[in-house]
Short mmCIF file of C-alpha atoms in Angstrom, two decimals:
data_model
loop_
_atom_site.label_atom_id
_atom_site.label_comp_id
_atom_site.label_asym_id
_atom_site.label_seq_id
_atom_site.Cartn_x
_atom_site.Cartn_y
_atom_site.Cartn_z
CA MET A 185 -0.27 -16.85 6.89
CA SER A 186 -2.78 -14.33 5.55
CA ALA A 187 -3.15 -11.11 7.45
CA VAL A 188 -6.60 -9.79 8.30
CA VAL A 189 -7.68 -7.16 10.80
CA GLU A 190 -11.31 -6.35 11.48
CA THR A 191 -12.58 -3.72 13.86
CA GLY A 192 -15.79 -1.91 14.55
CA PRO A 193 -16.28 1.79 13.89
CA SER A 194 -13.69 4.03 15.50
CA PRO A 195 -13.27 7.79 15.88
CA GLY A 196 -12.48 9.21 12.47
CA SER A 197 -13.38 6.01 10.62
CA CYS A 198 -15.83 5.56 7.75
CA GLY A 199 -18.93 5.35 9.90
CA CYS A 200 -20.41 1.88 9.56
CA LEU A 201 -17.64 0.64 7.27
CA GLU A 202 -15.31 -1.64 9.17
CA ALA A 203 -11.56 -1.43 8.84
CA ARG A 204 -10.36 -4.57 7.13
CA ALA A 205 -7.04 -5.42 5.56
CA ARG A 206 -7.74 -7.93 2.83
CA PRO A 207 -5.74 -11.16 2.89
CA VAL A 208 -3.26 -11.55 0.04
CA ARG A 209 -4.16 -14.80 -1.72
CA ARG A 210 -4.24 -13.84 -5.41
CA VAL A 211 -1.64 -11.56 -6.96
CA LEU A 212 -1.96 -10.04 -10.44
CA VAL A 213 1.38 -9.06 -12.02
CA CYS A 214 1.28 -6.68 -14.99
CA LEU A 215 4.04 -7.26 -17.54
CA ASP A 216 4.74 -5.35 -20.75
CA ARG A 217 8.02 -7.00 -21.83
CA SER A 218 9.94 -3.85 -20.93
CA PRO A 219 12.88 -3.83 -18.51
CA PHE A 220 10.61 -1.99 -16.09
CA SER A 221 8.34 -4.99 -15.60
CA GLN A 222 11.24 -7.03 -14.19
CA SER A 223 10.87 -5.04 -10.98
CA CYS A 224 7.27 -6.29 -10.78
CA LEU A 225 8.46 -9.89 -10.99
CA ARG A 226 10.93 -9.44 -8.16
CA GLN A 227 8.25 -7.94 -5.93
CA ALA A 228 5.75 -10.64 -6.90
CA ARG A 229 8.15 -13.43 -6.00
CA PHE A 230 8.76 -11.89 -2.58
CA VAL A 231 5.09 -11.23 -1.78
CA ALA A 232 3.87 -14.60 -3.03
CA LYS A 233 6.41 -16.46 -0.91
CA ALA A 234 5.56 -14.41 2.17
CA PHE A 235 1.81 -15.04 1.90
CA GLY A 236 1.66 -18.30 -0.04
CA ALA A 237 -0.31 -16.47 -2.73
CA ARG A 238 -1.09 -17.55 -6.28
CA ILE A 239 0.31 -15.42 -9.13
CA THR A 240 -1.32 -14.47 -12.41
CA LEU A 241 1.04 -12.99 -15.02
CA LEU A 242 -0.77 -10.66 -17.42
CA HIS A 243 0.35 -9.09 -20.68
CA VAL A 244 -1.97 -6.86 -22.73
CA MET A 245 -1.35 -6.64 -26.47
CA PRO A 246 -2.77 -4.02 -28.85
CA SER A 247 -5.93 -5.13 -30.61
CA PRO A 248 -5.32 -6.87 -33.97
CA PRO A 249 -5.65 -4.66 -37.05
CA GLY A 250 -9.16 -4.66 -38.51
CA ALA A 251 -9.94 -5.29 -42.16
CA ARG A 252 -10.01 -1.55 -42.85
CA GLU A 253 -7.05 -0.67 -40.67
CA GLY A 254 -4.12 -2.62 -42.05
CA SER A 255 -2.73 -5.02 -44.60
CA ARG A 256 -2.23 -8.76 -44.40
CA ALA A 257 1.37 -8.02 -43.50
CA ASP A 258 0.14 -6.09 -40.44
CA ALA A 259 -2.05 -9.02 -39.42
CA LEU A 260 0.85 -11.45 -39.84
CA GLU A 261 3.09 -9.18 -37.78
CA TRP A 262 0.47 -9.13 -35.02
CA GLU A 263 0.25 -12.94 -35.02
CA ILE A 264 4.03 -13.22 -34.76
CA ALA A 265 4.04 -10.74 -31.87
CA LYS A 266 1.32 -12.79 -30.15
CA ARG A 267 3.36 -15.99 -30.37
CA GLU A 268 6.49 -14.24 -29.13
CA THR A 269 4.58 -12.79 -26.21
CA ALA A 270 3.10 -16.17 -25.32
CA GLN A 271 6.61 -17.61 -25.29
CA TYR A 272 7.79 -14.71 -23.14
CA LEU A 273 5.03 -15.37 -20.59
CA ALA A 274 5.78 -19.11 -20.53
CA HIS A 275 9.49 -18.43 -20.02
CA THR A 276 8.69 -15.94 -17.25
CA ARG A 277 6.45 -18.47 -15.52
CA ASP A 278 9.23 -21.08 -15.70
CA SER A 279 11.69 -18.57 -14.22
CA LEU A 280 9.55 -18.45 -11.08
CA SER A 281 10.44 -22.07 -10.28
CA PRO A 282 9.87 -23.78 -7.86
CA MET A 283 6.62 -21.83 -7.42
CA ASN A 284 5.60 -22.05 -11.10
CA ASP A 285 2.90 -24.62 -10.35
CA THR A 286 0.97 -21.78 -8.67
CA VAL A 287 1.52 -19.33 -11.55
CA ILE A 288 -1.09 -18.70 -14.25
CA ILE A 289 -0.39 -16.77 -17.46
CA GLU A 290 -2.93 -14.60 -19.27
CA LEU A 291 -2.54 -12.90 -22.66
CA THR A 292 -5.25 -10.39 -23.61
CA GLN A 293 -5.67 -7.44 -25.92
CA GLY A 294 -7.00 -3.90 -25.88
CA SER A 295 -6.42 -0.93 -23.61
CA PRO A 296 -3.83 -1.95 -20.99
CA ALA A 297 -5.58 -0.15 -18.11
CA GLU A 298 -9.02 -1.53 -18.99
CA GLN A 299 -7.76 -5.07 -19.41
CA ILE A 300 -5.77 -4.98 -16.17
CA VAL A 301 -8.85 -3.84 -14.28
CA ALA A 302 -11.03 -6.47 -15.96
CA MET A 303 -8.56 -9.24 -15.13
CA ALA A 304 -8.19 -8.06 -11.53
CA ARG A 305 -11.96 -8.26 -11.12
CA GLU A 306 -12.23 -11.61 -12.93
CA ILE A 307 -9.68 -13.41 -10.76
CA GLY A 308 -10.57 -11.51 -7.59
CA ALA A 309 -7.05 -10.12 -7.24
CA ASP A 310 -6.21 -9.09 -3.70
CA LEU A 311 -3.08 -7.34 -4.92
CA THR A 312 -2.17 -5.85 -8.30
CA ILE A 313 1.53 -5.26 -8.97
CA LEU A 314 2.58 -2.88 -11.72
CA SER A 315 5.50 -0.66 -12.54
CA ARG A 316 5.55 3.09 -12.19
CA ARG A 317 6.79 3.18 -15.77
CA GLY A 318 5.32 1.40 -18.76
CA GLU A 319 6.80 0.43 -22.08
CA ARG A 320 6.75 4.05 -23.28
CA GLY A 321 7.52 5.72 -19.95
CA GLU A 322 11.30 5.86 -19.90
CA ASP A 323 11.67 9.60 -19.36
CA GLY A 324 10.57 11.92 -16.60
CA ASP A 325 9.17 11.37 -13.12
CA GLU A 326 5.46 11.48 -13.87
CA LEU A 327 3.35 8.44 -13.11
CA GLY A 328 2.44 6.46 -16.24
CA SER A 329 -1.08 6.88 -17.61
CA THR A 330 -1.80 3.14 -17.34
CA ALA A 331 -0.94 3.15 -13.65
CA GLN A 332 -3.14 6.19 -13.04
CA HIS A 333 -6.16 4.53 -14.64
CA VAL A 334 -5.58 1.27 -12.78
CA PHE A 335 -5.48 3.11 -9.46
CA ALA A 336 -8.84 4.69 -10.27
CA LEU A 337 -10.60 1.44 -11.10
CA ALA A 338 -8.87 -1.71 -9.87
CA PRO A 339 -10.21 -3.47 -6.78
CA GLY A 340 -7.89 -4.62 -4.03
CA SER A 341 -4.49 -3.46 -2.91
CA ILE A 342 -1.74 -1.99 -5.08
CA LEU A 343 2.01 -2.58 -5.10
CA LEU A 344 3.76 0.02 -7.23
CA ALA A 345 7.19 -1.26 -8.21
CA GLN A 346 9.97 1.15 -9.11
CA PRO A 347 12.02 0.51 -12.26
CA THR A 348 15.18 2.07 -10.89
CA GLY A 349 16.80 2.89 -7.58
CA SER A 350 18.69 1.13 -4.84
CA ALA A 351 15.71 -0.48 -3.08
CA GLN A 352 16.41 -4.10 -2.21
CA VAL A 353 14.09 -6.97 -3.03
CA PRO A 354 13.26 -8.61 -0.68
CA PRO A 355 13.16 -5.37 1.33
CA ARG A 356 15.42 -4.98 4.33
CA ARG A 357 13.86 -1.78 5.67
CA LEU A 358 10.12 -1.04 5.74
CA VAL A 359 8.73 2.43 6.46
CA VAL A 360 5.16 2.39 7.83
CA PRO A 361 3.18 5.65 8.24
CA LEU A 362 0.54 5.60 11.00
CA ASP A 363 -1.87 8.45 11.73
CA GLY A 364 -3.15 7.08 15.05
CA SER A 365 -6.38 5.62 13.66
CA ILE A 366 -7.42 1.99 13.90
CA ARG A 367 -7.86 2.06 10.14
CA SER A 368 -4.21 2.91 9.53
CA GLU A 369 -3.21 0.10 11.90
CA CYS A 370 -4.83 -2.46 9.57
CA VAL A 371 -1.49 -2.61 7.78
CA LEU A 372 0.39 -3.95 10.80
CA PRO A 373 -0.32 -7.70 10.34
CA VAL A 374 0.87 -7.43 6.74
CA VAL A 375 3.97 -5.54 7.85
CA ALA A 376 4.69 -8.19 10.47
CA GLU A 377 4.32 -11.00 7.92
CA LEU A 378 6.59 -9.35 5.34
CA ALA A 379 9.20 -8.34 7.92
CA ARG A 380 9.23 -11.73 9.62
CA HIS A 381 9.62 -13.54 6.30
CA GLU A 382 12.91 -11.82 5.48
CA GLY A 383 14.01 -10.40 8.84
CA ALA A 384 13.42 -6.80 7.70
CA GLU A 385 13.62 -3.76 9.94
CA VAL A 386 10.45 -1.71 10.50
CA LEU A 387 10.28 2.06 10.99
CA LEU A 388 6.94 3.39 12.29
CA VAL A 389 6.37 7.06 11.41
CA HIS A 390 3.85 9.64 12.58
CA VAL A 391 3.75 13.24 11.33
CA VAL A 392 2.35 16.04 13.47
CA THR A 393 1.27 19.13 11.54
CA ASP A 394 3.43 22.14 12.32
CA PRO A 395 1.13 25.20 12.71
CA THR A 396 1.77 27.77 9.98
CA PRO A 397 0.82 31.39 10.67
CA THR A 398 -1.86 32.67 8.31
CA ALA A 399 -4.44 35.44 8.22
CA VAL A 400 -6.60 33.18 10.37
CA LEU A 401 -3.77 32.08 12.68
CA SER A 402 -2.04 35.41 13.28
CA ASP A 403 -2.74 36.46 16.84
CA PRO A 404 0.41 35.78 18.92
CA GLU A 405 -1.63 34.08 21.64
CA ASP A 406 -3.34 31.81 19.10
CA VAL A 407 0.01 30.94 17.52
CA HIS A 408 1.39 30.09 20.95
CA LEU A 409 -1.61 27.84 21.71
CA ALA A 410 -1.27 26.11 18.34
CA HIS A 411 2.40 25.35 18.95
CA ALA A 412 1.62 24.17 22.47
CA LEU A 413 -0.96 21.77 21.07
CA ALA A 414 1.50 20.52 18.46
CA SER A 415 4.03 19.82 21.24
CA ARG A 416 1.44 17.83 23.17
CA LEU A 417 0.54 15.87 20.05
CA GLN A 418 4.21 15.04 19.52
CA ALA A 419 4.46 13.64 23.04
CA ASN A 420 1.25 11.65 22.56
CA ALA A 421 2.49 10.32 19.22
CA LYS A 422 5.74 9.11 20.76
CA ARG A 423 3.83 7.16 23.39
CA TYR A 424 1.48 5.79 20.74
CA LEU A 425 4.25 4.57 18.45
CA SER A 426 6.15 3.16 21.39
CA ARG A 427 3.12 1.05 22.32
CA ILE A 428 2.62 -0.17 18.74
CA GLY A 429 6.34 -0.88 18.38
CA ALA A 430 6.45 -2.92 21.58
CA THR A 431 3.66 -5.12 20.25
CA LEU A 432 5.36 -5.55 16.88
CA LEU A 433 8.61 -6.59 18.54
CA HIS A 434 6.94 -9.90 19.36
CA GLU A 435 6.72 -10.53 15.59
CA VAL A 436 9.72 -8.83 13.94
CA PRO A 437 13.38 -8.44 14.94
CA ILE A 438 13.86 -4.65 14.81
CA VAL A 439 11.24 -1.91 15.22
CA GLU A 440 12.08 1.80 15.35
CA THR A 441 9.79 4.80 15.76
CA LEU A 442 9.97 8.36 14.47
CA VAL A 443 7.72 11.37 15.18
CA LEU A 444 8.09 14.42 12.95
CA LEU A 445 6.79 17.97 13.18
CA ARG A 446 6.23 19.16 9.61
CA ALA A 447 3.98 21.58 7.78
CA GLU A 448 3.08 19.01 5.12
CA GLU A 449 2.54 15.38 6.10
CA ARG A 450 2.70 13.83 2.63
CA GLN A 451 6.01 15.39 1.62
CA ALA A 452 7.42 14.60 5.04
CA LEU A 453 6.74 10.90 4.44
CA LEU A 454 8.53 11.03 1.09
CA ASP A 455 11.50 12.76 2.72
CA VAL A 456 11.65 10.14 5.49
CA ALA A 457 11.55 7.30 2.97
CA ALA A 458 14.50 8.81 1.10
CA GLN A 459 16.52 9.73 4.20
CA GLN A 460 15.95 6.37 5.88
CA LYS A 461 16.81 4.46 2.69
CA ALA A 462 13.49 2.64 2.72
CA ASP A 463 13.19 -0.44 0.53
CA MET A 464 9.40 -0.22 0.71
CA LEU A 465 6.69 2.10 2.01
CA ILE A 466 3.60 0.31 3.37
CA LEU A 467 0.35 1.99 4.38
CA THR A 468 -3.42 1.58 4.21
CA ALA A 469 -5.43 3.21 1.44
CA HIS A 470 -7.31 5.38 3.92
CA GLY A 471 -6.54 7.01 7.24
CA SER A 472 -8.54 8.64 9.99
CA THR A 473 -10.82 10.72 7.75
CA CYS A 474 -11.49 7.94 5.21
CA ASN A 475 -13.52 9.26 2.30
CA GLN A 476 -15.31 6.05 1.30
CA GLY A 477 -16.13 7.50 -2.13
CA ARG A 478 -12.47 7.31 -3.14
CA ALA A 479 -10.38 4.19 -3.63
CA PHE A 480 -7.36 5.91 -2.07
CA GLY A 481 -7.19 8.74 0.43
CA SER A 482 -5.20 11.91 -0.08
CA VAL A 483 -1.99 10.63 1.52
CA ALA A 484 -2.01 7.30 -0.34
CA SER A 485 -2.84 9.05 -3.64
CA TYR A 486 0.01 11.52 -3.19
CA LEU A 487 2.51 8.78 -2.41
CA LEU A 488 1.33 6.71 -5.38
CA ALA A 489 1.96 9.70 -7.61
CA HIS A 490 5.33 10.76 -6.19
CA ALA A 491 7.08 7.99 -4.23
CA GLN A 492 10.45 6.88 -5.56
CA GLN A 493 10.48 3.70 -3.47
CA PRO A 494 8.34 0.59 -3.95
CA LEU A 495 4.95 1.36 -2.44
CA PHE A 496 2.48 -1.16 -1.01
CA VAL A 497 -0.97 0.38 -0.45
CA LEU A 498 -3.27 -2.00 1.38
CA GLN A 499 -6.96 -1.57 0.57
CA ASP A 500 -8.87 -1.32 3.85
CA ILE A 501 -12.43 -0.90 2.52
CA PRO A 502 -14.22 -4.20 1.87
CA ARG A 503 -14.84 -4.89 -1.82
CA ARG A 504 -18.61 -5.00 -1.29
CA ASP A 505 -18.52 -1.40 -0.02
CA LEU A 506 -15.91 0.00 -2.38
CA ASP A 507 -17.03 -1.39 -5.74
CA PRO A 508 -20.62 -0.08 -5.79
CA VAL A 509 -19.41 3.44 -5.03
CA ARG A 510 -16.94 3.39 -7.90
CA ALA A 511 -19.36 1.67 -10.25
CA LEU A 512 -21.55 4.75 -10.11
CA ARG A 513 -18.74 6.77 -11.67
CA HIS A 514 -17.19 4.30 -14.10
CA ASN A 515 -18.56 2.11 -16.85
CA HIS A 516 -18.17 -1.66 -16.61
CA VAL A 517 -14.99 -2.89 -18.27
CA ALA A 518 -15.14 -6.25 -20.04
CA ARG A 519 -12.03 -8.32 -20.67
CA ALA A 520 -11.29 -8.75 -24.38
CA PRO A 521 -10.35 -12.29 -25.45
CA LEU A 522 -7.18 -12.46 -27.48
CA GLY A 523 -7.81 -12.27 -31.21
CA ALA A 524 -11.26 -10.66 -30.97
CA ARG A 525 -11.56 -7.54 -33.06
CA PRO A 526 -13.04 -4.37 -31.59
CA PRO A 527 -16.42 -3.28 -33.00
CA GLU A 528 -16.07 -1.12 -36.05
CA GLY A 529 -17.67 2.25 -36.49
CA ASP A 530 -17.42 3.33 -32.81
#
């Protein structure tokens, strides 16, 4: 079953833009032959089975050496690497049996980020799966440069797989942040589908901002009012999550709720994911404020950059509304056929 939610404008939404969680029918899996990409395969197998989606396996090779760039030995080495990579992709497709009849393999060349984006657009990928770490990203905690560029340009939803850690695949515990907006609730049908498929537990989380005294908030009476409001918001959030959880219980076996009072919402969500031993974080790309000029809102962007658990960010802005906005800021990226040489002199 594909999950789709459509609503009209709601308080705090993107004006005339409707909230819509795209169905997951086509999944693009980015592989670089590193151990890190194995985590992408495990996530792809799980997601494809849950939604009955088709998988495209993509590997991007460096461009072949030009006449002025290398020797015949370099060209021969590139051809050998191409054949080995083609065999790797074929073997990987076969390993996805019995679903390999719905798996397509693609081997391209050029800049990994540009080619991933081009392929995602070409096949109309609803979900792009890639690893936090690339072939050269073994050290440190920073997000790989390829992943950063893909987030900026790729259409559709993103599943960021983690190369290490104790997260189970398929996930047994899903953490779902909700900010109270209809837009953030777009993720719920997807959560229900994933949880029902494997009997996973669901934890719904809402973070209330804890007022921090500043030069603006310094008067004792104002501080008292701010804390009183935060207390009321906590009570409202508990009722809200309880209502959402009761509805979800018709679809999934176990639903829990958690309301937190924290100074910083984004870090609080990371802390909850670690403390609750989440196997996956799932949220929409935008929340109540929804800046339609950005592919991902501030919370989703922060989690993409810092989460240590697998992270599924569901794109809630329709492609027709999102792509034109981003096209104004980015040049068109064309997919390079394998074996074509880049233009010389540029």
